[in-house]
């Protein structure tokens, strides 16, 4: 999951009337490839000043140094709590920062959470300036998240296959049967017990290890 | 009857035990519930999952719903603290360098006297201390401010910095922080890794501090009163089970499973038993009431607890204290607690506010049954918080 923290900013003298000044976005991401993917997507979608922070030591201070309008961070990263300091009245940004929740932004914020994203926004940053950033980020995070899920599933499938192969081997040796019969035996046991073949195989391998 | 699945967010900590036990030992099932416990990597994500409806209930530090009601911090969705999940359970730890300096100064590490510990630490700390806490809105932060305000630590620089608990030991070892205040098992983990020593239990600062609460969205509490009641009863019974001494070993074993905390049961048992190893050398100290899940109406959400938290937060944020206290009192829902738990055997205090810090020993108080005994709730400096003082 991902968090989008948008730091909505109060009207600031140096920005007044500066509708054309590009938004400053900070991406907090330790994985270099993922950071690049996000930065590229943002730069393709608009004129943004994007910075990446890869090392979270002194995170809130380093973010404050960029005076960002928006901060993007992975929710699964426990260091996200360090960003909460930015929302304090006495925090490092010295300006109000709020979660991006009200009005039209509410729908976006919910979409962000569902994609694994949440948002901090400063009062005064126009929703129409923030929306394209959020849209791009949400889409990119969804893609990354999906890739990550697929990777985990692929790894798990691979692990399960290994365990099933070992269980089959144990059965073939113990009972003097062929590979297909060994698999049929595992599948029948799984069906009888209402469990997955991989679970039965794992139980068998564990038990065999104990009995050795 | 098919159990209703209820998503609940939590952080894998010892004080998430009532939720885990409610699900694992069948207290939820007995209420026709199946708790879908969603482990979160950070408090901000627990809060967001609750605020945005990904979950219906959550394990949260007691100051979080209060801060939200006061508009401090990022999210301001109306949240109700329907019961307290635990009282106490935090530790203050220090770096090995400070431990050596304290030992050289003749400090005895009694793990009990917060005034003496603060004075001794201020003498050896140098010009300033950087202290790690898990979250800006937490009892950890409030305890540190109380401790500092009434000890010579007030005379040195004091920076409180947010560090995720799993990284606390590492931050201490790397010298990024000098000390920390954190919930178990993370204090014991840093002792185990040899990166720090424990100086005080949280209860040495305030002996009955509301630590985590069971929180729901206020609108959800209104639209789902029956579901909420079932959840509250299941969790309350789990807390009662946890308070039985004979449950301790089973609780430590259960929590230690990889599905839950994934920390050896021996380390979890330290917090549950109040038998803490305070230094990598293996010094042990006993702390009665180190963490409470039930005794002394520990789960009752006193309005005065919310008012106390609000006064602290408002003072630092520059908000009107009286207004903040009024808004906060509406967040700790002693009304919902009374409704949901009547008839379960839960002790119902006669009042919903109390003088915080006034009990220097266990005291019988007015209650529906006449059998309620409150635990000691003293602050180390003897301060008393009167929720209705002007």
Short mmCIF file of N, CA and C in Angstrom, two decimals, chain A residues 87-160:
data_model
loop_
_atom_site.label_atom_id
_atom_site.label_comp_id
_atom_site.label_asym_id
_atom_site.label_seq_id
_atom_site.Cartn_x
_atom_site.Cartn_y
_atom_site.Cartn_z
N UNK A 87 2.60 17.60 10.35
CA UNK A 87 1.24 18.10 10.53
C UNK A 87 1.07 18.89 11.83
N UNK A 88 2.11 18.90 12.66
CA UNK A 88 2.00 19.62 13.93
C UNK A 88 2.18 21.11 13.73
N UNK A 89 1.44 21.88 14.53
CA UNK A 89 1.53 23.35 14.43
C UNK A 89 2.97 23.80 14.64
N UNK A 90 3.68 23.09 15.51
CA UNK A 90 5.05 23.48 15.81
C UNK A 90 6.04 22.66 14.98
N UNK A 91 5.51 21.99 13.95
CA UNK A 91 6.34 21.08 13.15
C UNK A 91 7.34 21.80 12.27
N UNK A 92 8.16 21.03 11.57
CA UNK A 92 9.27 21.59 10.82
C UNK A 92 8.85 22.51 9.66
N UNK A 93 7.64 22.37 9.15
CA UNK A 93 7.26 23.23 8.02
C UNK A 93 6.70 24.58 8.47
N UNK A 94 6.37 24.69 9.75
CA UNK A 94 5.89 25.96 10.28
C UNK A 94 4.69 26.50 9.52
N UNK A 95 3.86 25.61 9.04
CA UNK A 95 2.64 26.05 8.36
C UNK A 95 1.64 24.90 8.44
N UNK A 96 0.37 25.23 8.35
CA UNK A 96 -0.63 24.18 8.54
C UNK A 96 -0.56 23.13 7.43
N UNK A 97 -0.57 21.89 7.83
CA UNK A 97 -0.58 20.77 6.89
C UNK A 97 -1.72 19.87 7.34
N UNK A 98 -2.57 19.50 6.42
CA UNK A 98 -3.68 18.66 6.82
C UNK A 98 -3.82 17.50 5.87
N UNK A 99 -4.55 16.49 6.35
CA UNK A 99 -4.84 15.37 5.48
C UNK A 99 -5.81 15.84 4.41
N UNK A 100 -5.69 15.25 3.25
CA UNK A 100 -6.45 15.67 2.09
C UNK A 100 -7.79 14.94 2.11
N UNK A 101 -8.82 15.52 2.73
CA UNK A 101 -10.05 14.75 2.93
C UNK A 101 -11.35 15.42 2.49
N UNK A 102 -11.39 16.73 2.53
CA UNK A 102 -12.70 17.37 2.42
C UNK A 102 -13.16 17.56 0.98
N UNK A 103 -14.45 17.78 0.84
CA UNK A 103 -15.05 18.13 -0.45
C UNK A 103 -14.72 17.15 -1.56
N UNK A 104 -14.46 17.71 -2.73
CA UNK A 104 -14.16 16.90 -3.90
C UNK A 104 -12.93 16.03 -3.64
N UNK A 105 -12.07 16.54 -2.78
CA UNK A 105 -10.84 15.81 -2.48
C UNK A 105 -11.13 14.51 -1.76
N UNK A 106 -12.29 14.46 -1.08
CA UNK A 106 -12.62 13.27 -0.31
C UNK A 106 -12.62 12.01 -1.15
N UNK A 107 -13.22 12.08 -2.33
CA UNK A 107 -13.25 10.93 -3.22
C UNK A 107 -11.86 10.51 -3.63
N UNK A 108 -11.04 11.48 -3.93
CA UNK A 108 -9.66 11.19 -4.31
C UNK A 108 -8.91 10.51 -3.17
N UNK A 109 -9.13 11.04 -1.98
CA UNK A 109 -8.42 10.50 -0.82
C UNK A 109 -8.80 9.04 -0.62
N UNK A 110 -10.11 8.75 -0.79
CA UNK A 110 -10.55 7.37 -0.62
C UNK A 110 -9.94 6.47 -1.69
N UNK A 111 -9.92 6.97 -2.92
CA UNK A 111 -9.31 6.19 -4.00
C UNK A 111 -7.84 5.94 -3.69
N UNK A 112 -7.22 6.94 -3.10
CA UNK A 112 -5.81 6.81 -2.76
C UNK A 112 -5.60 5.73 -1.71
N UNK A 113 -6.44 5.74 -0.67
CA UNK A 113 -6.35 4.72 0.38
C UNK A 113 -6.56 3.34 -0.23
N UNK A 114 -7.54 3.23 -1.12
CA UNK A 114 -7.82 1.93 -1.71
C UNK A 114 -6.66 1.45 -2.57
N UNK A 115 -6.02 2.39 -3.22
CA UNK A 115 -4.82 2.04 -3.97
C UNK A 115 -3.65 1.89 -3.01
N UNK A 116 -3.94 2.17 -1.74
CA UNK A 116 -2.89 2.13 -0.74
C UNK A 116 -2.26 3.49 -0.55
N UNK A 117 -3.03 4.53 -0.76
CA UNK A 117 -2.49 5.88 -0.69
C UNK A 117 -3.32 6.73 0.26
N UNK A 118 -2.71 7.64 0.97
CA UNK A 118 -3.47 8.61 1.75
C UNK A 118 -2.81 9.97 1.57
N UNK A 119 -3.52 11.03 1.96
CA UNK A 119 -3.04 12.34 1.54
C UNK A 119 -3.06 13.41 2.61
N UNK A 120 -1.98 14.16 2.73
CA UNK A 120 -1.93 15.36 3.56
C UNK A 120 -1.92 16.57 2.63
N UNK A 121 -2.75 17.54 2.92
CA UNK A 121 -2.77 18.72 2.06
C UNK A 121 -2.84 20.00 2.88
N UNK A 122 -2.16 21.01 2.41
CA UNK A 122 -2.20 22.32 3.07
C UNK A 122 -3.39 23.10 2.54
N UNK A 123 -4.04 23.83 3.43
CA UNK A 123 -5.13 24.70 2.98
C UNK A 123 -4.59 25.66 1.94
N UNK A 124 -5.34 25.85 0.90
CA UNK A 124 -4.94 26.90 -0.04
C UNK A 124 -4.41 26.36 -1.36
N UNK A 125 -3.92 25.13 -1.38
CA UNK A 125 -3.49 24.58 -2.66
C UNK A 125 -4.74 24.15 -3.41
N UNK A 126 -4.96 24.73 -4.59
CA UNK A 126 -6.22 24.49 -5.29
C UNK A 126 -6.36 23.02 -5.66
N UNK A 127 -7.55 22.46 -5.41
CA UNK A 127 -7.79 21.04 -5.72
C UNK A 127 -7.44 20.72 -7.17
N UNK A 128 -7.70 21.68 -8.10
CA UNK A 128 -7.45 21.37 -9.51
C UNK A 128 -5.95 21.25 -9.81
N UNK A 129 -5.12 21.81 -8.93
CA UNK A 129 -3.68 21.65 -9.14
C UNK A 129 -3.21 20.33 -8.54
N UNK A 130 -3.89 19.92 -7.48
CA UNK A 130 -3.47 18.69 -6.81
C UNK A 130 -3.98 17.44 -7.54
N UNK A 131 -5.17 17.56 -8.13
CA UNK A 131 -5.82 16.37 -8.70
C UNK A 131 -4.95 15.60 -9.69
N UNK A 132 -4.34 16.30 -10.68
CA UNK A 132 -3.53 15.52 -11.62
C UNK A 132 -2.36 14.80 -10.96
N UNK A 133 -1.81 15.39 -9.91
CA UNK A 133 -0.70 14.72 -9.20
C UNK A 133 -1.21 13.45 -8.56
N UNK A 134 -2.37 13.60 -7.90
CA UNK A 134 -2.96 12.44 -7.21
C UNK A 134 -3.32 11.35 -8.22
N UNK A 135 -3.94 11.76 -9.32
CA UNK A 135 -4.35 10.78 -10.32
C UNK A 135 -3.15 9.99 -10.82
N UNK A 136 -2.09 10.70 -11.15
CA UNK A 136 -0.89 10.04 -11.66
C UNK A 136 -0.30 9.12 -10.60
N UNK A 137 -0.22 9.65 -9.38
CA UNK A 137 0.39 8.86 -8.31
C UNK A 137 -0.42 7.60 -8.02
N UNK A 138 -1.74 7.77 -7.95
CA UNK A 138 -2.60 6.62 -7.65
C UNK A 138 -2.42 5.54 -8.72
N UNK A 139 -2.43 5.96 -9.98
CA UNK A 139 -2.27 4.99 -11.06
C UNK A 139 -0.92 4.28 -10.96
N UNK A 140 0.11 5.06 -10.68
CA UNK A 140 1.45 4.47 -10.61
C UNK A 140 1.57 3.52 -9.42
N UNK A 141 1.01 3.95 -8.28
CA UNK A 141 1.08 3.10 -7.09
C UNK A 141 0.31 1.80 -7.29
N UNK A 142 -0.84 1.92 -7.96
CA UNK A 142 -1.62 0.71 -8.21
C UNK A 142 -0.80 -0.28 -9.02
N UNK A 143 -0.10 0.25 -10.02
CA UNK A 143 0.69 -0.60 -10.90
C UNK A 143 1.81 -1.28 -10.10
N UNK A 144 2.51 -0.49 -9.29
CA UNK A 144 3.61 -1.02 -8.50
C UNK A 144 3.11 -2.07 -7.50
N UNK A 145 1.96 -1.75 -6.92
CA UNK A 145 1.40 -2.65 -5.93
C UNK A 145 1.02 -3.99 -6.57
N UNK A 146 0.44 -3.87 -7.75
CA UNK A 146 0.03 -5.08 -8.47
C UNK A 146 1.25 -5.93 -8.81
N UNK A 147 2.32 -5.25 -9.26
CA UNK A 147 3.54 -5.98 -9.60
C UNK A 147 4.09 -6.69 -8.36
N UNK A 148 4.03 -5.98 -7.24
CA UNK A 148 4.55 -6.55 -6.00
C UNK A 148 3.73 -7.77 -5.58
N UNK A 149 2.40 -7.66 -5.70
CA UNK A 149 1.53 -8.77 -5.35
C UNK A 149 1.82 -9.97 -6.24
N UNK A 150 1.99 -9.68 -7.53
CA UNK A 150 2.27 -10.78 -8.47
C UNK A 150 3.58 -11.46 -8.13
N UNK A 151 4.57 -10.66 -7.76
CA UNK A 151 5.87 -11.21 -7.41
C UNK A 151 5.75 -12.12 -6.20
N UNK A 152 5.00 -11.65 -5.19
CA UNK A 152 4.82 -12.44 -3.98
C UNK A 152 4.10 -13.75 -4.31
N UNK A 153 3.07 -13.64 -5.18
CA UNK A 153 2.33 -14.84 -5.54
C UNK A 153 3.18 -15.83 -6.32
N UNK A 154 4.00 -15.30 -7.21
CA UNK A 154 4.89 -16.16 -7.99
C UNK A 154 5.84 -16.89 -7.07
N UNK A 155 6.41 -16.14 -6.11
CA UNK A 155 7.35 -16.75 -5.16
C UNK A 155 6.65 -17.83 -4.34
N UNK A 156 5.42 -17.52 -3.91
CA UNK A 156 4.72 -18.48 -3.08
C UNK A 156 4.42 -19.75 -3.89
N UNK A 157 4.00 -19.56 -5.13
CA UNK A 157 3.70 -20.71 -5.99
C UNK A 157 4.94 -21.58 -6.16
N UNK A 158 6.07 -20.92 -6.31
CA UNK A 158 7.33 -21.63 -6.50
C UNK A 158 7.68 -22.44 -5.24
N UNK A 159 7.52 -21.79 -4.08
CA UNK A 159 7.79 -22.45 -2.80
C UNK A 159 6.87 -23.66 -2.64
N UNK A 160 5.60 -23.45 -2.96
CA UNK A 160 4.63 -24.53 -2.80
C UNK A 160 4.97 -25.71 -3.71
#
